[in-house]
Coordinates of C-alpha atoms in Angstrom, one line a residue:
X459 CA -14.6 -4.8 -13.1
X460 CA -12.5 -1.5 -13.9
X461 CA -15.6 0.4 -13.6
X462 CA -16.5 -0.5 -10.7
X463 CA -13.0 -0.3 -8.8
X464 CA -13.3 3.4 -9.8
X465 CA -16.9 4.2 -8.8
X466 CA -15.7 2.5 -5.3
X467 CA -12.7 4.7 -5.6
X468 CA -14.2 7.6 -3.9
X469 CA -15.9 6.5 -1.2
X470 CA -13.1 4.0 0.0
X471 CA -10.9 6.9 -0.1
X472 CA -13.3 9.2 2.0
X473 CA -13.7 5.8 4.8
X474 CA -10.0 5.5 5.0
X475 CA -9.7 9.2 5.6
X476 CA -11.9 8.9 8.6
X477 CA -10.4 5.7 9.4
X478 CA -7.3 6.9 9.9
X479 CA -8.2 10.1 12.1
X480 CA -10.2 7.7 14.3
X481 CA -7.1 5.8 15.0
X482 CA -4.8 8.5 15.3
X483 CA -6.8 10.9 17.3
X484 CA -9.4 9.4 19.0
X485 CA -9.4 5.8 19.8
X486 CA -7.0 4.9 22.5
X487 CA -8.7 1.8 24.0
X488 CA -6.3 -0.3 24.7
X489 CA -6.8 -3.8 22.7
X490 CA -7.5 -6.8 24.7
X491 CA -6.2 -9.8 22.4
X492 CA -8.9 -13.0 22.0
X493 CA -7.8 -16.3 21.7
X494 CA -7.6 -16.6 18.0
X495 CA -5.9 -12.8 17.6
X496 CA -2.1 -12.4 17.2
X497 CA -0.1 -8.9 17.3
X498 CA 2.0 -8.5 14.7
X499 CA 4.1 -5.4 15.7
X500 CA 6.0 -5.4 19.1
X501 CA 9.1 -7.2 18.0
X502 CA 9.3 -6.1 15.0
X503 CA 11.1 -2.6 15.4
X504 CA 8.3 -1.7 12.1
X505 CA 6.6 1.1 14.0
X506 CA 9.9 2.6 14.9
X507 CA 10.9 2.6 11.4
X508 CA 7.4 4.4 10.3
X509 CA 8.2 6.9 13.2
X510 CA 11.8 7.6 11.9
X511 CA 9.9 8.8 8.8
X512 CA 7.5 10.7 10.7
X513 CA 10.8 12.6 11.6
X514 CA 12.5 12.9 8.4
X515 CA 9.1 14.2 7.0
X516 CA 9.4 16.7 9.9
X517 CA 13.2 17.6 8.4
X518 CA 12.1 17.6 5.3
X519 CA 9.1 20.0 5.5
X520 CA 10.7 22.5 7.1
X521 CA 14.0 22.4 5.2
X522 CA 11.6 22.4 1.8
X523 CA 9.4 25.0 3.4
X524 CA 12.8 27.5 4.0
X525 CA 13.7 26.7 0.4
X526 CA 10.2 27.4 -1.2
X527 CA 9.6 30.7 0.6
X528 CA 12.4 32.3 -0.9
X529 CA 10.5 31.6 -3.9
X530 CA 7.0 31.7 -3.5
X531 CA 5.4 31.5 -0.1
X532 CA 2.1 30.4 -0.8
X533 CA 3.5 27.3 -2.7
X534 CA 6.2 27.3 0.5
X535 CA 2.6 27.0 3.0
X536 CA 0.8 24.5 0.2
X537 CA 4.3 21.9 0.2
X538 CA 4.2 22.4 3.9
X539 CA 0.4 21.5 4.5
X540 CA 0.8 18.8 2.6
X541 CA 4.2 17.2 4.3
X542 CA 1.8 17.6 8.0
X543 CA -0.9 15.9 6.0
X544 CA 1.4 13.0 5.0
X545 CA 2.8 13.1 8.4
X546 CA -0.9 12.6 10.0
X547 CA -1.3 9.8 7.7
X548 CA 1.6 7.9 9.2
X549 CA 0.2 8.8 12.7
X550 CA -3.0 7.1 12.0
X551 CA -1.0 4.1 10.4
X552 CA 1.0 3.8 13.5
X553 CA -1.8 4.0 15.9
X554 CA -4.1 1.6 14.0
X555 CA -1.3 -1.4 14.1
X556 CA -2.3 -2.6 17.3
X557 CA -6.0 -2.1 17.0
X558 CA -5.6 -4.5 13.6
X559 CA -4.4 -7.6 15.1
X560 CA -4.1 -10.7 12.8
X561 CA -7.3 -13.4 12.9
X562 CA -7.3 -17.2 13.0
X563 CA -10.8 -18.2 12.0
X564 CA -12.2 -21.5 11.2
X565 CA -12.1 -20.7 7.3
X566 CA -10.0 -18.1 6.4
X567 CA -6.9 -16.1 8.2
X568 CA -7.5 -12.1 8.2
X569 CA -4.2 -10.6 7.8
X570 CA -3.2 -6.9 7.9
X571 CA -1.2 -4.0 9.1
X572 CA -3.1 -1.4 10.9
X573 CA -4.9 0.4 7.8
X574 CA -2.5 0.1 5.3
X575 CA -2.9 -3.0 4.3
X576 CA -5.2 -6.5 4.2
X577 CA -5.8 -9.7 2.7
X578 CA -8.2 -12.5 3.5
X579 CA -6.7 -15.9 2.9
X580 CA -9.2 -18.5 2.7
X581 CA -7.4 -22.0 4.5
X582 CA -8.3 -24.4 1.8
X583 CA -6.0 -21.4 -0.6
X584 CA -3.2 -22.3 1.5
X585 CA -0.3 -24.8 0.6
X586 CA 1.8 -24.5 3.3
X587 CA 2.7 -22.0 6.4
X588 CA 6.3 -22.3 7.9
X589 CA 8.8 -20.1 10.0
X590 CA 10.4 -17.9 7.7
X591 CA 14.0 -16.0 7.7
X592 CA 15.8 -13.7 4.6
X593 CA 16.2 -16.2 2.4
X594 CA 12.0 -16.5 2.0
X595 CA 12.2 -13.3 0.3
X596 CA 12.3 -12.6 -3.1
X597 CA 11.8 -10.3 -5.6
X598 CA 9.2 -12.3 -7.4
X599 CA 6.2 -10.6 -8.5
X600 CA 3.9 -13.1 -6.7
X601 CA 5.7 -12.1 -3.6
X602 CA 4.9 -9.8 -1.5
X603 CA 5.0 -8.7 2.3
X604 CA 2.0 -7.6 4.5
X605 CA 2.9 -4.0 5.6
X606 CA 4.5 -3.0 2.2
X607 CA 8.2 -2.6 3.9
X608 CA 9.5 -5.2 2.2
X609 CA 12.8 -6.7 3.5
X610 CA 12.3 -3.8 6.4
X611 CA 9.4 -5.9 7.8
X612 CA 11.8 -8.5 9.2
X613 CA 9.1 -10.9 8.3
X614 CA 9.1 -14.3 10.1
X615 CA 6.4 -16.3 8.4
X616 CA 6.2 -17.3 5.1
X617 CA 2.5 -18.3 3.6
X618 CA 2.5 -20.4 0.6
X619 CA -0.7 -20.1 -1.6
X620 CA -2.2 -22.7 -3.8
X621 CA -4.5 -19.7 -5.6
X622 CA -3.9 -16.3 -6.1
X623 CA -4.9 -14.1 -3.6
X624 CA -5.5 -10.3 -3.5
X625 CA -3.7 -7.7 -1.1
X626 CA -5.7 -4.3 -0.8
X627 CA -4.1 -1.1 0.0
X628 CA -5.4 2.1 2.0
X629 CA -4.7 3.7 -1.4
X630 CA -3.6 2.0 -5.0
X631 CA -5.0 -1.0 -6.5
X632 CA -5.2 -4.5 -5.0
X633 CA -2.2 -7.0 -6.0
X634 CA -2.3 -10.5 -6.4
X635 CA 0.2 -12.7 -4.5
X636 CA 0.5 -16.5 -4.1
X637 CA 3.7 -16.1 -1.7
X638 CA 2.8 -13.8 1.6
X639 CA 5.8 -12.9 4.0
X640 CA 4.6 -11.2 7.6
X641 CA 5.7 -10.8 11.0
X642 CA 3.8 -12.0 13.8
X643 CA 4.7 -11.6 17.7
X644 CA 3.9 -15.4 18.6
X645 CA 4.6 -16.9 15.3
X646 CA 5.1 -20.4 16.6
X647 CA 1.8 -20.6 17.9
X648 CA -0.1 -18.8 15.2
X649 CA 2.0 -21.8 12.3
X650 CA 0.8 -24.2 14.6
X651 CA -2.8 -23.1 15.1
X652 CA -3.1 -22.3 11.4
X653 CA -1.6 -26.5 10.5
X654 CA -4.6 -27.5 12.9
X655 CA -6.8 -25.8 10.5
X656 CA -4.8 -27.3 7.1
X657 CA -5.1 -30.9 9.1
X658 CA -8.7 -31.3 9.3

């Protein structure tokens, strides 16, 4: 199984790096939610924080770039490119969010965060699905949040998993998780929609 992560290692890599200038640069269709799709990032205040970073990157690379000149100023253009890189990474992230809406189907619930992160949770996995609030989180190692932000994510629906399930990453290995916290726009509709499911 270690083999072949790392012989799918490249070429995921290479289909997020388009992925992610597709979203940032070029697709700006505005997403028309369907019935059984819920955003997961207007009331959040999670994109906000990702563009504070943006801005502190911004800080940072020129404050580094000052430093590193006096130095050396190829290495001072080399940290440079790659703080604008990282900052076009976060671009993409933020701009793929609401093209990535969370999906309620028959059989399983596809959960992400723009490119950075998915799971697919089958419904028979699932134990139970309830409102959450701070006290749901945890610093188990079973528990972990969709977008990766932790508490930050002001998560407001906690998953409970009767398997383990796997949570991939735009880079880094999957993790396993049987406790998933998340933030949806509507979440009273999309626990209620999801019991439906768990009741038949």
């Amino acid at each position: 199984a270690s083999d072949v992560y790392k012989r799918q290692v490249p070429a995921k890599l290479a289909a997020n790096e388009i992925a992610l200038i597709y979203y940032g640069f070029f697709n700006f269709k505005k997403t028309e939610l369907k019935s059984n799709e819920y955003s997961n990032y207007k009331g959040s205040g999670i994109l906000s924080t990702l563009g504070a970073v943006i801005f502190l990157v911004a800080v940072e690379m020129v404050t580094i770039h000052i430093l590193a000149a006096k130095w050396s100023p190829i290495l001072a253009w080399i940290l440079t490119g790659l703080s604008i890189y990282s900052a076009l990474q976060l671009i993409g992230i933020i701009r793929s969010v609401p093209k990535r809406p969370l999906i309620i189907n028959d059989n399983e619930l596809i959960l992400r965060f723009g490119m950075l992160s998915e799971t697919s949770v089958p419904i028979e996995a699932i134990d139970t699905i309830a409102l959450a609030d701070s006290s749901d989180f945890d610093k188990e190692k079973t528990t972990k949040t969709l977008s990766l932000l932790g508490e930050l994510e002001n998560s407001n629906v906690v998953i409970q998993l009767k398997t383990p399930q796997q949570l991939q990453f735009i880079y880094g290995k999957p993790k396993s998780y049987t406790k998933l916290l998340l933030f949806v726009d509507d979440n009273q509709s999309f626990k209620t929609n999801v019991e439906a499911l768990l009741s038949k």
